[in-house]
PDB file of C-alpha atoms in Angstrom:
ATOM      1  CA  GLU A 521      10.431 -33.480 -34.712  1.00  0.00           C
ATOM      2  CA  ALA A 522      12.531 -31.485 -32.265  1.00  0.00           C
ATOM      3  CA  GLY A 523      11.380 -27.926 -31.623  1.00  0.00           C
ATOM      4  CA  VAL A 524      13.348 -24.701 -31.338  1.00  0.00           C
ATOM      5  CA  ALA A 525      15.895 -24.951 -28.540  1.00  0.00           C
ATOM      6  CA  GLN A 526      17.061 -21.999 -26.464  1.00  0.00           C
ATOM      7  CA  SER A 527      19.463 -21.574 -23.587  1.00  0.00           C
ATOM      8  CA  PRO A 528      19.735 -20.498 -20.918  1.00  0.00           C
ATOM      9  CA  ARG A 529      16.109 -20.496 -19.791  1.00  0.00           C
ATOM     10  CA  TYR A 530      16.731 -17.879 -17.121  1.00  0.00           C
ATOM     11  CA  LYS A 531      19.419 -15.278 -16.567  1.00  0.00           C
ATOM     12  CA  ILE A 532      19.872 -12.653 -13.887  1.00  0.00           C
ATOM     13  CA  ILE A 533      22.555 -10.009 -14.345  1.00  0.00           C
ATOM     14  CA  GLU A 534      23.367  -6.548 -13.092  1.00  0.00           C
ATOM     15  CA  LYS A 535      23.112  -3.513 -15.302  1.00  0.00           C
ATOM     16  CA  ARG A 536      26.143  -2.805 -17.444  1.00  0.00           C
ATOM     17  CA  GLN A 537      27.026  -6.516 -17.563  1.00  0.00           C
ATOM     18  CA  SER A 538      27.008  -8.554 -20.764  1.00  0.00           C
ATOM     19  CA  VAL A 539      24.840 -11.526 -21.606  1.00  0.00           C
ATOM     20  CA  ALA A 540      24.439 -13.941 -24.516  1.00  0.00           C
ATOM     21  CA  PHE A 541      21.578 -16.159 -25.570  1.00  0.00           C
ATOM     22  CA  TRP A 542      21.720 -19.185 -27.849  1.00  0.00           C
ATOM     23  CA  CYS A 543      19.144 -20.595 -30.243  1.00  0.00           C
ATOM     24  CA  ASN A 544      19.000 -23.759 -32.331  1.00  0.00           C
ATOM     25  CA  PRO A 545      16.120 -23.675 -34.841  1.00  0.00           C
ATOM     26  CA  ILE A 546      14.096 -26.556 -36.196  1.00  0.00           C
ATOM     27  CA  SER A 547      16.204 -28.605 -38.582  1.00  0.00           C
ATOM     28  CA  GLY A 548      15.884 -27.341 -42.139  1.00  0.00           C
ATOM     29  CA  HIS A 549      14.331 -23.995 -41.233  1.00  0.00           C
ATOM     30  CA  ALA A 550      16.201 -21.326 -43.142  1.00  0.00           C
ATOM     31  CA  THR A 551      14.617 -18.330 -41.440  1.00  0.00           C
ATOM     32  CA  LEU A 552      15.389 -17.481 -37.825  1.00  0.00           C
ATOM     33  CA  TYR A 553      13.976 -14.646 -35.736  1.00  0.00           C
ATOM     34  CA  TRP A 554      14.811 -13.072 -32.398  1.00  0.00           C
ATOM     35  CA  TYR A 555      11.988 -11.349 -30.527  1.00  0.00           C
ATOM     36  CA  GLN A 556      11.871  -9.348 -27.311  1.00  0.00           C
ATOM     37  CA  GLN A 557       8.716  -9.704 -25.216  1.00  0.00           C
ATOM     38  CA  ILE A 558       8.330  -7.278 -22.350  1.00  0.00           C
ATOM     39  CA  LEU A 559       5.777  -8.209 -19.690  1.00  0.00           C
ATOM     40  CA  GLY A 560       2.254  -7.323 -20.804  1.00  0.00           C
ATOM     41  CA  GLN A 561       3.239  -6.768 -24.434  1.00  0.00           C
ATOM     42  CA  GLY A 562       3.364  -8.826 -27.600  1.00  0.00           C
ATOM     43  CA  PRO A 563       6.671 -10.052 -29.018  1.00  0.00           C
ATOM     44  CA  LYS A 564       8.662  -7.403 -30.883  1.00  0.00           C
ATOM     45  CA  LEU A 565      10.947  -8.480 -33.718  1.00  0.00           C
ATOM     46  CA  LEU A 566      14.596  -7.615 -33.092  1.00  0.00           C
ATOM     47  CA  ILE A 567      16.273  -9.329 -36.032  1.00  0.00           C
ATOM     48  CA  GLN A 568      15.463 -11.777 -38.828  1.00  0.00           C
ATOM     49  CA  PHE A 569      17.976 -14.030 -40.582  1.00  0.00           C
ATOM     50  CA  GLN A 570      17.590 -15.871 -43.858  1.00  0.00           C
ATOM     51  CA  ASN A 571      20.267 -18.559 -43.700  1.00  0.00           C
ATOM     52  CA  ASN A 572      23.274 -16.567 -42.437  1.00  0.00           C
ATOM     53  CA  GLY A 573      22.204 -13.207 -43.880  1.00  0.00           C
ATOM     54  CA  VAL A 574      20.281 -10.455 -42.090  1.00  0.00           C
ATOM     55  CA  VAL A 575      16.864  -9.691 -43.624  1.00  0.00           C
ATOM     56  CA  ASP A 576      15.602  -7.152 -41.092  1.00  0.00           C
ATOM     57  CA  ASP A 577      17.327  -5.617 -38.086  1.00  0.00           C
ATOM     58  CA  SER A 578      15.527  -2.269 -38.121  1.00  0.00           C
ATOM     59  CA  GLN A 579      14.338  -2.621 -34.516  1.00  0.00           C
ATOM     60  CA  LEU A 580      17.585  -3.946 -33.066  1.00  0.00           C
ATOM     61  CA  PRO A 581      19.273  -1.404 -30.728  1.00  0.00           C
ATOM     62  CA  LYS A 582      22.603  -1.753 -32.416  1.00  0.00           C
ATOM     63  CA  ASP A 583      24.518   0.278 -29.856  1.00  0.00           C
ATOM     64  CA  ARG A 584      24.128  -2.572 -27.378  1.00  0.00           C
ATOM     65  CA  PHE A 585      22.562  -5.558 -29.121  1.00  0.00           C
ATOM     66  CA  SER A 586      24.239  -7.828 -31.661  1.00  0.00           C
ATOM     67  CA  ALA A 587      23.305 -11.126 -33.250  1.00  0.00           C
ATOM     68  CA  GLU A 588      24.942 -13.601 -35.553  1.00  0.00           C
ATOM     69  CA  ARG A 589      24.147 -16.792 -37.392  1.00  0.00           C
ATOM     70  CA  LEU A 590      27.505 -17.649 -38.836  1.00  0.00           C
ATOM     71  CA  LYS A 591      26.816 -21.070 -40.333  1.00  0.00           C
ATOM     72  CA  GLY A 592      23.158 -20.520 -41.104  1.00  0.00           C
ATOM     73  CA  VAL A 593      21.953 -22.788 -38.304  1.00  0.00           C
ATOM     74  CA  ASP A 594      22.504 -21.775 -34.646  1.00  0.00           C
ATOM     75  CA  SER A 595      22.298 -18.169 -33.617  1.00  0.00           C
ATOM     76  CA  THR A 596      23.443 -16.066 -30.688  1.00  0.00           C
ATOM     77  CA  LEU A 597      22.035 -12.771 -29.438  1.00  0.00           C
ATOM     78  CA  LYS A 598      24.229 -10.606 -27.229  1.00  0.00           C
ATOM     79  CA  ILE A 599      23.532  -7.570 -25.086  1.00  0.00           C
ATOM     80  CA  GLN A 600      26.475  -5.446 -24.023  1.00  0.00           C
ATOM     81  CA  PRO A 601      26.072  -3.525 -21.754  1.00  0.00           C
ATOM     82  CA  ALA A 602      22.648  -4.423 -20.371  1.00  0.00           C
ATOM     83  CA  LYS A 603      20.173  -1.833 -19.104  1.00  0.00           C
ATOM     84  CA  LEU A 604      17.297  -2.224 -16.682  1.00  0.00           C
ATOM     85  CA  GLU A 605      14.790  -1.862 -19.533  1.00  0.00           C
ATOM     86  CA  ASP A 606      16.253  -4.937 -21.254  1.00  0.00           C
ATOM     87  CA  SER A 607      14.489  -7.135 -18.703  1.00  0.00           C
ATOM     88  CA  ALA A 608      12.220  -9.261 -20.874  1.00  0.00           C
ATOM     89  CA  VAL A 609      11.774 -12.692 -22.405  1.00  0.00           C
ATOM     90  CA  TYR A 610      13.895 -13.214 -25.499  1.00  0.00           C
ATOM     91  CA  LEU A 611      12.186 -15.558 -27.913  1.00  0.00           C
ATOM     92  CA  CYS A 612      13.759 -17.308 -30.855  1.00  0.00           C
ATOM     93  CA  ALA A 613      11.571 -18.553 -33.690  1.00  0.00           C
ATOM     94  CA  SER A 614      12.123 -20.300 -36.993  1.00  0.00           C
ATOM     95  CA  SER A 615      10.125 -20.921 -40.134  1.00  0.00           C
ATOM     96  CA  SER A 616      10.410 -22.629 -43.490  1.00  0.00           C
ATOM     97  CA  PRO A 617       9.195 -21.456 -46.908  1.00  0.00           C
ATOM     98  CA  GLN A 618       6.734 -24.339 -47.001  1.00  0.00           C
ATOM     99  CA  GLY A 619       5.296 -23.457 -43.598  1.00  0.00           C
ATOM    100  CA  ARG A 620       2.392 -21.124 -44.521  1.00  0.00           C
ATOM    101  CA  ASN A 621       4.271 -18.277 -42.781  1.00  0.00           C
ATOM    102  CA  GLU A 622       3.929 -20.156 -39.492  1.00  0.00           C
ATOM    103  CA  GLN A 623       6.702 -19.371 -37.030  1.00  0.00           C
ATOM    104  CA  PHE A 624       7.657 -21.900 -34.380  1.00  0.00           C
ATOM    105  CA  PHE A 625       8.886 -20.423 -31.135  1.00  0.00           C
ATOM    106  CA  GLY A 626      11.358 -21.698 -28.601  1.00  0.00           C
ATOM    107  CA  PRO A 627      10.633 -21.564 -24.851  1.00  0.00           C
ATOM    108  CA  GLY A 628      12.478 -18.270 -24.491  1.00  0.00           C
ATOM    109  CA  THR A 629      15.127 -16.904 -22.158  1.00  0.00           C
ATOM    110  CA  ARG A 630      13.821 -14.819 -19.269  1.00  0.00           C
ATOM    111  CA  LEU A 631      16.322 -12.037 -18.564  1.00  0.00           C
ATOM    112  CA  THR A 632      16.245  -9.973 -15.394  1.00  0.00           C
ATOM    113  CA  VAL A 633      18.558  -6.962 -15.189  1.00  0.00           C
ATOM    114  CA  LEU A 634      19.073  -5.635 -11.661  1.00  0.00           C
TER     115      LEU A 634
ATOM    116  CA  ARG B 918      -0.977   4.620 -33.681  1.00  0.00           C
ATOM    117  CA  LYS B 919       0.158   1.051 -33.024  1.00  0.00           C
ATOM    118  CA  GLU B 920       0.438  -1.241 -36.033  1.00  0.00           C
ATOM    119  CA  VAL B 921      -1.782  -3.860 -34.391  1.00  0.00           C
ATOM    120  CA  GLU B 922      -4.193  -2.936 -31.610  1.00  0.00           C
ATOM    121  CA  GLN B 923      -6.084  -5.204 -29.263  1.00  0.00           C
ATOM    122  CA  ASP B 924      -8.095  -4.792 -26.092  1.00  0.00           C
ATOM    123  CA  PRO B 925      -5.759  -6.241 -23.429  1.00  0.00           C
ATOM    124  CA  GLY B 926      -8.626  -7.503 -21.260  1.00  0.00           C
ATOM    125  CA  PRO B 927      -8.738  -9.540 -19.142  1.00  0.00           C
ATOM    126  CA  PHE B 928     -11.955 -11.129 -20.281  1.00  0.00           C
ATOM    127  CA  ASN B 929     -13.360 -13.235 -17.440  1.00  0.00           C
ATOM    128  CA  VAL B 930     -16.089 -15.561 -18.717  1.00  0.00           C
ATOM    129  CA  PRO B 931     -17.894 -18.604 -17.314  1.00  0.00           C
ATOM    130  CA  GLU B 932     -17.319 -22.021 -18.813  1.00  0.00           C
ATOM    131  CA  GLY B 933     -19.589 -22.538 -21.813  1.00  0.00           C
ATOM    132  CA  ALA B 934     -19.789 -18.868 -22.725  1.00  0.00           C
ATOM    133  CA  THR B 935     -19.135 -17.380 -26.143  1.00  0.00           C
ATOM    134  CA  VAL B 936     -16.445 -14.698 -26.249  1.00  0.00           C
ATOM    135  CA  ALA B 937     -15.193 -12.475 -29.066  1.00  0.00           C
ATOM    136  CA  PHE B 938     -11.888 -10.653 -29.453  1.00  0.00           C
ATOM    137  CA  ASN B 939     -11.268  -7.820 -31.856  1.00  0.00           C
ATOM    138  CA  CYS B 940      -8.148  -6.460 -33.443  1.00  0.00           C
ATOM    139  CA  THR B 941      -7.379  -3.586 -35.806  1.00  0.00           C
ATOM    140  CA  TYR B 942      -4.304  -3.060 -37.955  1.00  0.00           C
ATOM    141  CA  SER B 943      -2.945   0.116 -39.480  1.00  0.00           C
ATOM    142  CA  ASN B 944      -1.082  -1.044 -42.596  1.00  0.00           C
ATOM    143  CA  SER B 945      -3.526  -1.514 -45.466  1.00  0.00           C
ATOM    144  CA  ALA B 946      -0.827  -3.419 -47.383  1.00  0.00           C
ATOM    145  CA  SER B 947      -0.781  -6.222 -44.797  1.00  0.00           C
ATOM    146  CA  GLN B 948      -1.040  -9.561 -46.513  1.00  0.00           C
ATOM    147  CA  SER B 949      -1.803 -12.289 -44.039  1.00  0.00           C
ATOM    148  CA  PHE B 950      -3.368 -12.511 -40.640  1.00  0.00           C
ATOM    149  CA  PHE B 951      -3.182 -14.944 -37.753  1.00  0.00           C
ATOM    150  CA  TRP B 952      -4.228 -15.620 -34.219  1.00  0.00           C
ATOM    151  CA  TYR B 953      -1.552 -17.019 -31.916  1.00  0.00           C
ATOM    152  CA  ARG B 954      -2.192 -18.375 -28.449  1.00  0.00           C
ATOM    153  CA  GLN B 955       0.224 -17.845 -25.560  1.00  0.00           C
ATOM    154  CA  ASP B 956      -0.188 -19.668 -22.276  1.00  0.00           C
ATOM    155  CA  CYS B 957       1.202 -18.123 -19.107  1.00  0.00           C
ATOM    156  CA  ARG B 958       5.038 -18.173 -19.143  1.00  0.00           C
ATOM    157  CA  LYS B 959       5.049 -20.172 -22.389  1.00  0.00           C
ATOM    158  CA  GLU B 960       5.911 -19.379 -25.984  1.00  0.00           C
ATOM    159  CA  PRO B 961       3.314 -18.260 -28.565  1.00  0.00           C
ATOM    160  CA  LYS B 962       1.826 -20.964 -30.789  1.00  0.00           C
ATOM    161  CA  LEU B 963      -0.199 -20.590 -33.965  1.00  0.00           C
ATOM    162  CA  LEU B 964      -3.914 -21.027 -33.289  1.00  0.00           C
ATOM    163  CA  MET B 965      -5.252 -20.339 -36.760  1.00  0.00           C
ATOM    164  CA  SER B 966      -4.772 -18.309 -39.898  1.00  0.00           C
ATOM    165  CA  VAL B 967      -7.455 -15.780 -40.844  1.00  0.00           C
ATOM    166  CA  TYR B 968      -8.834 -15.814 -44.376  1.00  0.00           C
ATOM    167  CA  SER B 969     -10.885 -13.157 -46.144  1.00  0.00           C
ATOM    168  CA  SER B 970     -13.888 -15.437 -46.426  1.00  0.00           C
ATOM    169  CA  GLY B 971     -13.770 -16.265 -42.729  1.00  0.00           C
ATOM    170  CA  ASN B 972     -12.775 -19.645 -41.401  1.00  0.00           C
ATOM    171  CA  GLU B 973     -13.708 -22.010 -38.639  1.00  0.00           C
ATOM    172  CA  ASP B 974     -11.741 -24.589 -36.671  1.00  0.00           C
ATOM    173  CA  GLY B 975     -13.940 -26.419 -34.226  1.00  0.00           C
ATOM    174  CA  ARG B 976     -15.137 -23.937 -31.617  1.00  0.00           C
ATOM    175  CA  PHE B 977     -13.010 -21.139 -33.063  1.00  0.00           C
ATOM    176  CA  THR B 978     -14.104 -18.779 -35.859  1.00  0.00           C
ATOM    177  CA  ALA B 979     -11.881 -16.094 -37.348  1.00  0.00           C
ATOM    178  CA  GLN B 980     -13.041 -13.253 -39.569  1.00  0.00           C
ATOM    179  CA  LEU B 981     -11.271 -10.553 -41.558  1.00  0.00           C
ATOM    180  CA  ASN B 982     -12.657  -7.262 -42.826  1.00  0.00           C
ATOM    181  CA  ARG B 983     -10.014  -5.722 -45.105  1.00  0.00           C
ATOM    182  CA  ALA B 984     -12.038  -2.566 -45.758  1.00  0.00           C
ATOM    183  CA  SER B 985     -12.184  -1.794 -42.042  1.00  0.00           C
ATOM    184  CA  GLN B 986      -8.777  -3.346 -41.314  1.00  0.00           C
ATOM    185  CA  TYR B 987     -10.381  -5.412 -38.617  1.00  0.00           C
ATOM    186  CA  ILE B 988      -9.885  -9.006 -37.461  1.00  0.00           C
ATOM    187  CA  SER B 989     -11.951 -10.992 -35.009  1.00  0.00           C
ATOM    188  CA  LEU B 990     -11.804 -14.283 -33.136  1.00  0.00           C
ATOM    189  CA  LEU B 991     -14.916 -15.961 -31.736  1.00  0.00           C
ATOM    190  CA  ILE B 992     -14.689 -18.783 -29.227  1.00  0.00           C
ATOM    191  CA  ARG B 993     -17.838 -20.771 -28.604  1.00  0.00           C
ATOM    192  CA  ASP B 994     -18.537 -23.041 -25.629  1.00  0.00           C
ATOM    193  CA  SER B 995     -15.469 -21.822 -23.728  1.00  0.00           C
ATOM    194  CA  LYS B 996     -13.426 -24.391 -21.820  1.00  0.00           C
ATOM    195  CA  LEU B 997     -11.181 -23.881 -18.818  1.00  0.00           C
ATOM    196  CA  SER B 998      -8.290 -24.887 -21.061  1.00  0.00           C
ATOM    197  CA  ASP B 999      -8.978 -21.907 -23.341  1.00  0.00           C
ATOM    198  CA  SER B1000      -7.586 -19.606 -20.643  1.00  0.00           C
ATOM    199  CA  ALA B1001      -4.601 -17.914 -22.272  1.00  0.00           C
ATOM    200  CA  THR B1002      -3.535 -14.738 -24.037  1.00  0.00           C
ATOM    201  CA  TYR B1003      -4.642 -14.454 -27.659  1.00  0.00           C
ATOM    202  CA  LEU B1004      -2.292 -12.509 -29.909  1.00  0.00           C
ATOM    203  CA  CYS B1005      -3.459 -10.883 -33.119  1.00  0.00           C
ATOM    204  CA  VAL B1006      -0.673 -11.103 -35.704  1.00  0.00           C
ATOM    205  CA  VAL B1007      -0.244  -9.413 -39.062  1.00  0.00           C
ATOM    206  CA  LEU B1008       2.189 -10.267 -41.860  1.00  0.00           C
ATOM    207  CA  THR B1009       3.504  -7.258 -43.741  1.00  0.00           C
ATOM    208  CA  GLY B1010       6.086  -6.974 -46.472  1.00  0.00           C
ATOM    209  CA  GLY B1011       7.908  -9.565 -48.493  1.00  0.00           C
ATOM    210  CA  GLY B1012      10.222 -10.735 -45.746  1.00  0.00           C
ATOM    211  CA  ASN B1013       7.751 -12.746 -43.692  1.00  0.00           C
ATOM    212  CA  LYS B1014       7.766 -10.125 -40.938  1.00  0.00           C
ATOM    213  CA  LEU B1015       5.114 -10.688 -38.288  1.00  0.00           C
ATOM    214  CA  THR B1016       3.816  -7.828 -36.142  1.00  0.00           C
ATOM    215  CA  PHE B1017       2.129  -8.859 -32.919  1.00  0.00           C
ATOM    216  CA  GLY B1018      -0.567  -7.082 -30.968  1.00  0.00           C
ATOM    217  CA  THR B1019      -0.249  -6.796 -27.203  1.00  0.00           C
ATOM    218  CA  GLY B1020      -2.600  -9.728 -26.742  1.00  0.00           C
ATOM    219  CA  THR B1021      -5.987 -10.178 -25.087  1.00  0.00           C
ATOM    220  CA  GLN B1022      -6.077 -12.190 -21.888  1.00  0.00           C
ATOM    221  CA  LEU B1023      -8.926 -14.672 -21.463  1.00  0.00           C
ATOM    222  CA  LYS B1024      -9.813 -16.333 -18.178  1.00  0.00           C
ATOM    223  CA  VAL B1025     -12.488 -19.019 -18.292  1.00  0.00           C
ATOM    224  CA  GLU B1026     -13.959 -19.746 -14.882  1.00  0.00           C
ATOM    225  CA  LEU B1027     -16.138 -22.493 -13.410  1.00  0.00           C
TER     226      LEU B1027
END
C-alpha cells in the first residue's frame, strides 16, 4: 500500500515570498491533516479535513496560511507571504475511520525562510 | 500550561538498559493516548496505543493513570535501533484531533 506522498521535500524561499505544498493521502483515507513541526517541538495541527470539508482550522494563521482539498483527495497548503518564523517541517497525515485513530504521516516538506 | 508535557531529554543510556519516559496531559476529557516514534529527520510513526489497564508490546510497556493524567512508556533491554524521539500523543474531542508533546529524545549507546 502506498503511503502519504508530499512534495516538494525541501523548499528555500525569502521572506515575503509565497510557497505551496502538496499532499496525496493514502487511498481511501477520508481525513487529512496538515501539521507544522518546528525544530525541537512536536507537530502542531494546522488544519483537518474530512473529505473536502474543514473540521478544525483553529490553529491555522489565516492571515497568511490557506489550505484546500477541493475533490476530497489531494490537498495543498499555501503560505503567502512567508515569515522567518514559518521555517519548519510541514507534515501531511491521513487516517481512516477503521484505523483506530492512527494517523499515517508523509515524509514532510522542510521549509527554510531566509 | 501545555496540553501535553514531556521531559525533552536527551536520555543517554547504554545498550541493554531499561529506560522510562513520562508524560502528563491537562485535559481530563482526553479519550485516547498513544506513543509515536520519530527518527531523526523522518516522519512520526505510531509505536503503540496506551490502554487504561496497561499494555505491552515486546520490550515496550505503556501505562495510563487517568486520575493523575499521567502516561508512561518503559523500554526494556534497549537496542541501538531504539534511538529516536518518543512523542506522547493525546486524542481529545470528537474530531480525531491529536495533540503532540514536544517529544523525549533517547540515545542508546554501546
